[in-house]
Amino acid sequence: MSATRTGGRNGERPVDPEPLPHPVVDNHCHLDIAPYAAPDEPVPVAQALARSAAVGVPRIVQIGCDLPGARWARETANEFDAIVAGVALHPNEAPRLDAAGRLDEALAEIADLATDPRVRAVGETGLDTFRTGPEGREAQERSFRRHIELAQDLDKTLVIHDRDAHADVLRLIDETGAPNRWVMHCFSGDAEFAAACLERGAYLSFAGTVTFKNAQPLRDALLAAPADRILVETDAPYLTPEPHRGRPNASYLVPLTVRAMAAVRGADLAELCRAIDANTETAFGGTWGA
């Protein structure tokens, strides 16, 4: 299945970084969203996997965040052993579907897609008050609650999108009950918020934003997090790490983020890679081939 959705800024893909000393997983990627440099030509999955594997990122969690993307994620995870899927309605998708009278129907399809064994996660779901105004908040919260319940019912990993909604995300987790495994995708809080998430059992997933010059609170959170709760992601084709910020992101650039994370923590790079790899296996429900 081809994808036609596109990212934002134009730019050629950066060169390959130095390989990691131990493999890690990109636990949040959007291979179905065309790269900025070629908006009508998404990178073929096999090519993307080969390039990332060559630098120590042999496995990917493909995240679908609308119905076409969720269908594609499940299909792709069943085609490629190196990929597992997450399926959900993005929080900014929920108000649009609700306005069209299709939210409940869409949630029912997500629930069906999520029963596939190759779908390891319900996500990305959550709350976003940056792009959705007050008129869409009720639909967002209703959708988020249903996704939390679905993760609980199916024992799937919950993957949370949180933009400018820290307190409300925690409120709904507390009211609905956290599933056994849940991930704060592209963690964007400070050390205090990290502690609140960790207290409730979350994994914190760090993206290229941790390399940005203005992200010191995020680096403080990374420094405060225990080694067994840290994950790494791209959110590709978005959030490209420095020194390539603004150019198209991809899983093969994960080594730049991991090296920055090791520097922040004063950690041995190989040890951090091993920890991230083990954490991802646990966070997403067991061995990759199972």
mmCIF file of C-alpha atoms in Angstrom:
data_model
loop_
_atom_site.group_PDB
_atom_site.id
_atom_site.type_symbol
_atom_site.label_atom_id
_atom_site.label_comp_id
_atom_site.label_asym_id
_atom_site.label_seq_id
_atom_site.Cartn_x
_atom_site.Cartn_y
_atom_site.Cartn_z
ATOM 1 C CA MET A 1 0.000 0.000 0.000
ATOM 2 C CA SER A 2 1.420 3.406 -0.915
ATOM 3 C CA ALA A 3 1.157 6.444 1.324
ATOM 4 C CA THR A 4 0.496 9.998 0.229
ATOM 5 C CA ARG A 5 0.587 11.940 3.499
ATOM 6 C CA THR A 6 3.563 14.227 3.796
ATOM 7 C CA GLY A 7 5.729 15.901 6.384
ATOM 8 C CA GLY A 8 6.751 19.540 6.559
ATOM 9 C CA ARG A 9 10.008 21.157 5.505
ATOM 10 C CA ASN A 10 12.033 20.316 2.439
ATOM 11 C CA GLY A 11 15.558 18.957 2.597
ATOM 12 C CA GLU A 12 17.766 16.123 1.514
ATOM 13 C CA ARG A 13 18.274 13.158 3.793
ATOM 14 C CA PRO A 14 21.338 13.425 6.075
ATOM 15 C CA VAL A 15 24.295 11.074 5.713
ATOM 16 C CA ASP A 16 24.505 7.875 7.763
ATOM 17 C CA PRO A 17 25.926 8.271 11.295
ATOM 18 C CA GLU A 18 28.478 5.967 12.872
ATOM 19 C CA PRO A 19 26.870 2.628 13.834
ATOM 20 C CA LEU A 20 25.939 1.901 17.433
ATOM 21 C CA PRO A 21 27.918 -0.715 19.396
ATOM 22 C CA HIS A 22 24.719 -2.624 20.261
ATOM 23 C CA PRO A 23 21.365 -2.616 18.444
ATOM 24 C CA VAL A 24 18.395 -0.590 19.634
ATOM 25 C CA VAL A 25 14.789 -0.265 18.473
ATOM 26 C CA ASP A 26 13.165 2.838 17.023
ATOM 27 C CA ASN A 27 9.979 2.503 19.057
ATOM 28 C CA HIS A 28 7.981 5.189 17.227
ATOM 29 C CA CYS A 29 8.184 5.752 13.487
ATOM 30 C CA HIS A 30 5.808 6.764 10.681
ATOM 31 C CA LEU A 31 7.103 5.013 7.596
ATOM 32 C CA ASP A 32 3.811 5.716 5.842
ATOM 33 C CA ILE A 33 4.339 9.479 5.956
ATOM 34 C CA ALA A 34 6.363 10.579 2.976
ATOM 35 C CA PRO A 35 9.731 12.211 3.682
ATOM 36 C CA TYR A 36 9.959 15.943 3.151
ATOM 37 C CA ALA A 37 12.495 15.595 0.335
ATOM 38 C CA ALA A 38 10.178 13.452 -1.813
ATOM 39 C CA PRO A 39 6.566 14.057 -0.762
ATOM 40 C CA ASP A 40 5.163 11.818 -3.487
ATOM 41 C CA GLU A 41 7.715 9.038 -3.037
ATOM 42 C CA PRO A 42 7.801 7.474 0.443
ATOM 43 C CA VAL A 43 10.950 5.472 1.139
ATOM 44 C CA PRO A 44 10.325 1.760 0.459
ATOM 45 C CA VAL A 45 10.092 -0.170 3.728
ATOM 46 C CA ALA A 46 12.788 -2.708 2.842
ATOM 47 C CA GLN A 47 15.190 0.091 1.936
ATOM 48 C CA ALA A 48 14.463 1.972 5.157
ATOM 49 C CA LEU A 49 15.013 -1.167 7.237
ATOM 50 C CA ALA A 50 18.290 -1.992 5.496
ATOM 51 C CA ARG A 51 19.643 1.511 6.044
ATOM 52 C CA SER A 52 18.702 1.617 9.727
ATOM 53 C CA ALA A 53 19.941 -1.925 10.393
ATOM 54 C CA ALA A 54 23.334 -0.981 8.974
ATOM 55 C CA VAL A 55 23.832 1.540 11.806
ATOM 56 C CA GLY A 56 22.436 -0.604 14.629
ATOM 57 C CA VAL A 57 18.678 0.013 14.424
ATOM 58 C CA PRO A 58 17.337 -3.264 13.010
ATOM 59 C CA ARG A 59 13.765 -3.048 14.329
ATOM 60 C CA ILE A 60 10.976 -0.486 14.215
ATOM 61 C CA VAL A 61 7.590 0.073 15.821
ATOM 62 C CA GLN A 62 5.425 1.461 13.024
ATOM 63 C CA ILE A 63 2.739 3.759 14.414
ATOM 64 C CA GLY A 64 -0.537 4.350 12.621
ATOM 65 C CA CYS A 65 -2.473 7.333 13.922
ATOM 66 C CA ASP A 66 -5.500 7.469 11.643
ATOM 67 C CA LEU A 67 -7.516 4.719 9.983
ATOM 68 C CA PRO A 68 -5.474 4.528 6.754
ATOM 69 C CA GLY A 69 -2.257 4.623 8.758
ATOM 70 C CA ALA A 70 -3.458 1.987 11.215
ATOM 71 C CA ARG A 71 -4.458 -0.366 8.409
ATOM 72 C CA TRP A 72 -1.078 0.172 6.747
ATOM 73 C CA ALA A 73 0.790 -0.393 10.005
ATOM 74 C CA ARG A 74 -0.884 -3.744 10.593
ATOM 75 C CA GLU A 75 -0.315 -4.820 6.984
ATOM 76 C CA THR A 76 3.346 -3.810 7.069
ATOM 77 C CA ALA A 77 4.011 -5.512 10.409
ATOM 78 C CA ASN A 78 2.652 -8.737 8.970
ATOM 79 C CA GLU A 79 4.915 -8.407 5.931
ATOM 80 C CA PHE A 80 8.200 -7.557 7.702
ATOM 81 C CA ASP A 81 9.537 -9.472 10.713
ATOM 82 C CA ALA A 82 11.564 -6.411 11.793
ATOM 83 C CA ILE A 83 8.406 -4.346 12.310
ATOM 84 C CA VAL A 84 5.592 -4.456 14.832
ATOM 85 C CA ALA A 85 2.689 -2.039 14.818
ATOM 86 C CA GLY A 86 0.782 0.420 16.939
ATOM 87 C CA VAL A 87 -2.719 1.505 15.917
ATOM 88 C CA ALA A 88 -4.867 4.361 17.188
ATOM 89 C CA LEU A 89 -6.580 7.611 16.388
ATOM 90 C CA HIS A 90 -4.303 10.580 16.993
ATOM 91 C CA PRO A 91 -5.817 13.048 19.469
ATOM 92 C CA ASN A 92 -6.168 15.654 16.725
ATOM 93 C CA GLU A 93 -7.978 13.114 14.551
ATOM 94 C CA ALA A 94 -10.667 12.443 17.163
ATOM 95 C CA PRO A 95 -12.448 15.852 16.984
ATOM 96 C CA ARG A 96 -12.524 15.717 13.168
ATOM 97 C CA LEU A 97 -14.104 12.275 13.198
ATOM 98 C CA ASP A 98 -16.513 13.291 15.946
ATOM 99 C CA ALA A 99 -17.653 16.326 13.949
ATOM 100 C CA ALA A 100 -18.362 14.006 11.026
ATOM 101 C CA GLY A 101 -20.284 11.582 13.256
ATOM 102 C CA ARG A 102 -17.704 8.828 12.667
ATOM 103 C CA LEU A 103 -15.676 8.673 15.874
ATOM 104 C CA ASP A 104 -17.387 5.628 17.392
ATOM 105 C CA GLU A 105 -17.191 3.750 14.085
ATOM 106 C CA ALA A 106 -13.492 4.575 13.769
ATOM 107 C CA LEU A 107 -12.781 3.496 17.342
ATOM 108 C CA ALA A 108 -14.481 0.185 16.646
ATOM 109 C CA GLU A 109 -12.195 -0.417 13.659
ATOM 110 C CA ILE A 110 -9.117 0.439 15.731
ATOM 111 C CA ALA A 111 -10.268 -2.104 18.312
ATOM 112 C CA ASP A 112 -10.533 -4.740 15.597
ATOM 113 C CA LEU A 113 -7.111 -3.916 14.122
ATOM 114 C CA ALA A 114 -5.531 -4.051 17.578
ATOM 115 C CA THR A 115 -6.423 -7.727 18.026
ATOM 116 C CA ASP A 116 -3.769 -8.731 15.463
ATOM 117 C CA PRO A 117 -0.753 -10.345 17.216
ATOM 118 C CA ARG A 118 1.623 -8.167 15.183
ATOM 119 C CA VAL A 119 -0.043 -5.086 16.644
ATOM 120 C CA ARG A 120 1.780 -4.639 19.938
ATOM 121 C CA ALA A 121 0.539 -1.183 20.860
ATOM 122 C CA VAL A 122 -2.535 1.003 21.082
ATOM 123 C CA GLY A 123 -1.175 4.354 20.053
ATOM 124 C CA GLU A 124 -0.516 7.028 19.454
ATOM 125 C CA THR A 125 -3.448 8.326 21.402
ATOM 126 C CA GLY A 126 -3.634 10.996 24.083
ATOM 127 C CA LEU A 127 -4.301 14.720 24.336
ATOM 128 C CA ASP A 128 -3.152 17.749 22.340
ATOM 129 C CA THR A 129 -4.256 21.224 23.365
ATOM 130 C CA PHE A 130 -1.773 22.875 21.002
ATOM 131 C CA ARG A 131 -3.645 22.083 17.783
ATOM 132 C CA THR A 132 -7.126 21.342 19.134
ATOM 133 C CA GLY A 133 -9.126 24.074 20.812
ATOM 134 C CA PRO A 134 -11.669 23.822 23.633
ATOM 135 C CA GLU A 135 -14.428 22.752 21.256
ATOM 136 C CA GLY A 136 -12.583 19.499 20.521
ATOM 137 C CA ARG A 137 -11.471 18.566 24.033
ATOM 138 C CA GLU A 138 -14.465 16.376 24.905
ATOM 139 C CA ALA A 139 -13.939 14.231 21.811
ATOM 140 C CA GLN A 140 -10.232 13.959 22.556
ATOM 141 C CA GLU A 141 -10.850 12.824 26.098
ATOM 142 C CA ARG A 142 -13.519 10.326 25.054
ATOM 143 C CA SER A 143 -11.207 8.868 22.430
ATOM 144 C CA PHE A 144 -8.275 8.720 24.848
ATOM 145 C CA ARG A 145 -10.330 6.927 27.498
ATOM 146 C CA ARG A 146 -11.462 4.346 24.956
ATOM 147 C CA HIS A 147 -7.882 3.729 23.839
ATOM 148 C CA ILE A 148 -6.739 3.290 27.446
ATOM 149 C CA GLU A 149 -9.524 0.770 28.022
ATOM 150 C CA LEU A 150 -8.625 -1.037 24.799
ATOM 151 C CA ALA A 151 -4.979 -1.366 25.878
ATOM 152 C CA GLN A 152 -6.163 -2.774 29.199
ATOM 153 C CA ASP A 153 -8.618 -5.213 27.620
ATOM 154 C CA LEU A 154 -6.123 -6.567 25.055
ATOM 155 C CA ASP A 155 -3.014 -6.268 27.255
ATOM 156 C CA LYS A 156 -1.347 -4.072 24.648
ATOM 157 C CA THR A 157 1.144 -1.287 25.241
ATOM 158 C CA LEU A 158 -0.413 2.183 25.425
ATOM 159 C CA VAL A 159 1.506 4.861 23.503
ATOM 160 C CA ILE A 160 0.621 8.404 24.570
ATOM 161 C CA HIS A 161 0.883 11.629 22.609
ATOM 162 C CA ASP A 162 0.975 14.550 25.058
ATOM 163 C CA ARG A 163 1.265 18.084 23.783
ATOM 164 C CA ASP A 164 0.656 20.881 26.273
ATOM 165 C CA ALA A 165 -1.590 18.555 28.292
ATOM 166 C CA HIS A 166 0.577 17.056 31.056
ATOM 167 C CA ALA A 167 -1.903 17.446 33.913
ATOM 168 C CA ASP A 168 -4.890 16.178 31.948
ATOM 169 C CA VAL A 169 -2.979 13.158 30.635
ATOM 170 C CA LEU A 170 -2.143 12.138 34.184
ATOM 171 C CA ARG A 171 -5.699 12.842 35.317
ATOM 172 C CA LEU A 172 -7.159 10.501 32.711
ATOM 173 C CA ILE A 173 -4.544 7.831 33.430
ATOM 174 C CA ASP A 174 -5.474 8.050 37.111
ATOM 175 C CA GLU A 175 -9.229 8.023 36.450
ATOM 176 C CA THR A 176 -9.196 5.210 33.888
ATOM 177 C CA GLY A 177 -6.290 3.206 35.282
ATOM 178 C CA ALA A 178 -2.916 2.689 33.654
ATOM 179 C CA PRO A 179 -2.465 -0.473 31.573
ATOM 180 C CA ASN A 180 0.370 -2.862 32.366
ATOM 181 C CA ARG A 181 2.728 -1.127 29.932
ATOM 182 C CA TRP A 182 2.570 2.452 28.738
ATOM 183 C CA VAL A 183 4.936 4.789 26.947
ATOM 184 C CA MET A 184 5.147 8.569 26.963
ATOM 185 C CA HIS A 185 5.959 9.058 23.277
ATOM 186 C CA CYS A 186 8.376 11.883 22.494
ATOM 187 C CA PHE A 187 8.562 12.778 26.168
ATOM 188 C CA SER A 188 8.309 16.556 26.451
ATOM 189 C CA GLY A 189 8.230 17.311 30.163
ATOM 190 C CA ASP A 190 10.716 18.262 32.833
ATOM 191 C CA ALA A 191 12.160 16.182 35.669
ATOM 192 C CA GLU A 192 9.115 16.782 37.887
ATOM 193 C CA PHE A 193 6.691 15.560 35.243
ATOM 194 C CA ALA A 194 8.982 12.626 34.489
ATOM 195 C CA ALA A 195 8.822 11.607 38.150
ATOM 196 C CA ALA A 196 5.008 11.745 38.069
ATOM 197 C CA CYS A 197 4.886 9.517 34.980
ATOM 198 C CA LEU A 198 7.475 7.089 36.332
ATOM 199 C CA GLU A 199 5.595 6.811 39.620
ATOM 200 C CA ARG A 200 2.621 5.540 37.611
ATOM 201 C CA GLY A 201 4.742 2.985 35.725
ATOM 202 C CA ALA A 202 5.476 4.770 32.457
ATOM 203 C CA TYR A 203 8.376 4.332 30.076
ATOM 204 C CA LEU A 204 9.829 7.610 28.818
ATOM 205 C CA SER A 205 10.681 7.682 25.122
ATOM 206 C CA PHE A 206 13.164 10.322 23.978
ATOM 207 C CA ALA A 207 13.315 11.660 20.433
ATOM 208 C CA GLY A 208 15.616 14.032 18.568
ATOM 209 C CA THR A 209 14.228 16.896 20.648
ATOM 210 C CA VAL A 210 16.626 15.906 23.433
ATOM 211 C CA THR A 211 19.457 17.233 21.217
ATOM 212 C CA PHE A 212 17.891 20.674 20.704
ATOM 213 C CA LYS A 213 19.660 23.618 22.336
ATOM 214 C CA ASN A 214 16.511 24.884 24.071
ATOM 215 C CA ALA A 215 15.638 21.484 25.588
ATOM 216 C CA GLN A 216 17.496 21.591 28.916
ATOM 217 C CA PRO A 217 14.386 20.652 30.971
ATOM 218 C CA LEU A 218 14.047 17.570 28.776
ATOM 219 C CA ARG A 219 17.689 16.657 29.361
ATOM 220 C CA ASP A 220 17.111 17.097 33.090
ATOM 221 C CA ALA A 221 14.254 14.585 32.828
ATOM 222 C CA LEU A 222 16.482 12.155 30.958
ATOM 223 C CA LEU A 223 19.151 12.473 33.605
ATOM 224 C CA ALA A 224 16.628 11.787 36.379
ATOM 225 C CA ALA A 225 15.042 8.728 34.738
ATOM 226 C CA PRO A 226 16.182 5.238 35.807
ATOM 227 C CA ALA A 227 18.030 3.246 33.158
ATOM 228 C CA ASP A 228 15.298 0.599 32.979
ATOM 229 C CA ARG A 229 12.603 3.108 31.930
ATOM 230 C CA ILE A 230 14.292 4.816 28.962
ATOM 231 C CA LEU A 231 13.408 4.280 25.295
ATOM 232 C CA VAL A 232 14.479 6.002 22.071
ATOM 233 C CA GLU A 233 12.487 6.964 18.989
ATOM 234 C CA THR A 234 12.526 9.109 15.880
ATOM 235 C CA ASP A 235 8.874 10.079 15.305
ATOM 236 C CA ALA A 236 10.165 10.098 11.728
ATOM 237 C CA PRO A 237 9.906 11.929 9.452
ATOM 238 C CA TYR A 238 9.701 14.589 12.182
ATOM 239 C CA LEU A 239 11.975 15.787 15.017
ATOM 240 C CA THR A 240 15.319 15.158 13.344
ATOM 241 C CA PRO A 241 18.190 15.361 15.850
ATOM 242 C CA GLU A 242 20.963 17.904 15.672
ATOM 243 C CA PRO A 243 22.996 18.660 13.622
ATOM 244 C CA HIS A 244 20.305 17.940 11.015
ATOM 245 C CA ARG A 245 17.274 19.609 12.610
ATOM 246 C CA GLY A 246 14.736 20.608 9.972
ATOM 247 C CA ARG A 247 15.728 17.914 7.505
ATOM 248 C CA PRO A 248 13.774 14.642 7.077
ATOM 249 C CA ASN A 249 14.175 12.184 9.898
ATOM 250 C CA ALA A 250 14.437 8.386 9.640
ATOM 251 C CA SER A 251 15.281 5.418 11.844
ATOM 252 C CA TYR A 252 18.898 5.345 10.645
ATOM 253 C CA LEU A 253 19.459 8.640 12.529
ATOM 254 C CA VAL A 254 18.656 7.093 15.937
ATOM 255 C CA PRO A 255 22.423 6.783 16.724
ATOM 256 C CA LEU A 256 22.654 10.585 16.900
ATOM 257 C CA THR A 257 19.977 10.703 19.581
ATOM 258 C CA VAL A 258 21.375 7.760 21.543
ATOM 259 C CA ARG A 259 24.859 9.272 21.610
ATOM 260 C CA ALA A 260 23.416 12.555 22.863
ATOM 261 C CA MET A 261 21.489 10.662 25.549
ATOM 262 C CA ALA A 262 24.645 8.847 26.667
ATOM 263 C CA ALA A 263 26.482 12.168 26.911
ATOM 264 C CA VAL A 264 23.716 13.708 29.041
ATOM 265 C CA ARG A 265 23.723 10.754 31.428
ATOM 266 C CA GLY A 266 27.505 10.270 31.443
ATOM 267 C CA ALA A 267 26.756 6.675 30.467
ATOM 268 C CA ASP A 268 28.758 4.114 28.554
ATOM 269 C CA LEU A 269 27.235 4.046 25.071
ATOM 270 C CA ALA A 270 27.132 0.261 24.737
ATOM 271 C CA GLU A 271 25.553 -0.143 28.180
ATOM 272 C CA LEU A 272 22.894 2.447 27.366
ATOM 273 C CA CYS A 273 22.140 0.696 24.061
ATOM 274 C CA ARG A 274 21.733 -2.634 25.832
ATOM 275 C CA ALA A 275 19.399 -1.059 28.369
ATOM 276 C CA ILE A 276 17.261 0.607 25.690
ATOM 277 C CA ASP A 277 17.062 -2.632 23.729
ATOM 278 C CA ALA A 278 15.969 -4.637 26.782
ATOM 279 C CA ASN A 279 13.507 -1.939 27.846
ATOM 280 C CA THR A 280 11.856 -1.921 24.421
ATOM 281 C CA GLU A 281 11.416 -5.682 24.472
ATOM 282 C CA THR A 282 9.702 -5.406 27.863
ATOM 283 C CA ALA A 283 7.686 -2.300 27.033
ATOM 284 C CA PHE A 284 6.236 -3.783 23.864
ATOM 285 C CA GLY A 285 5.331 -7.150 25.241
ATOM 286 C CA GLY A 286 8.061 -9.707 24.733
ATOM 287 C CA THR A 287 10.345 -11.019 22.022
ATOM 288 C CA TRP A 288 9.975 -9.416 18.611
ATOM 289 C CA GLY A 289 9.197 -12.566 16.690
ATOM 290 C CA ALA A 290 6.515 -13.793 19.085
#
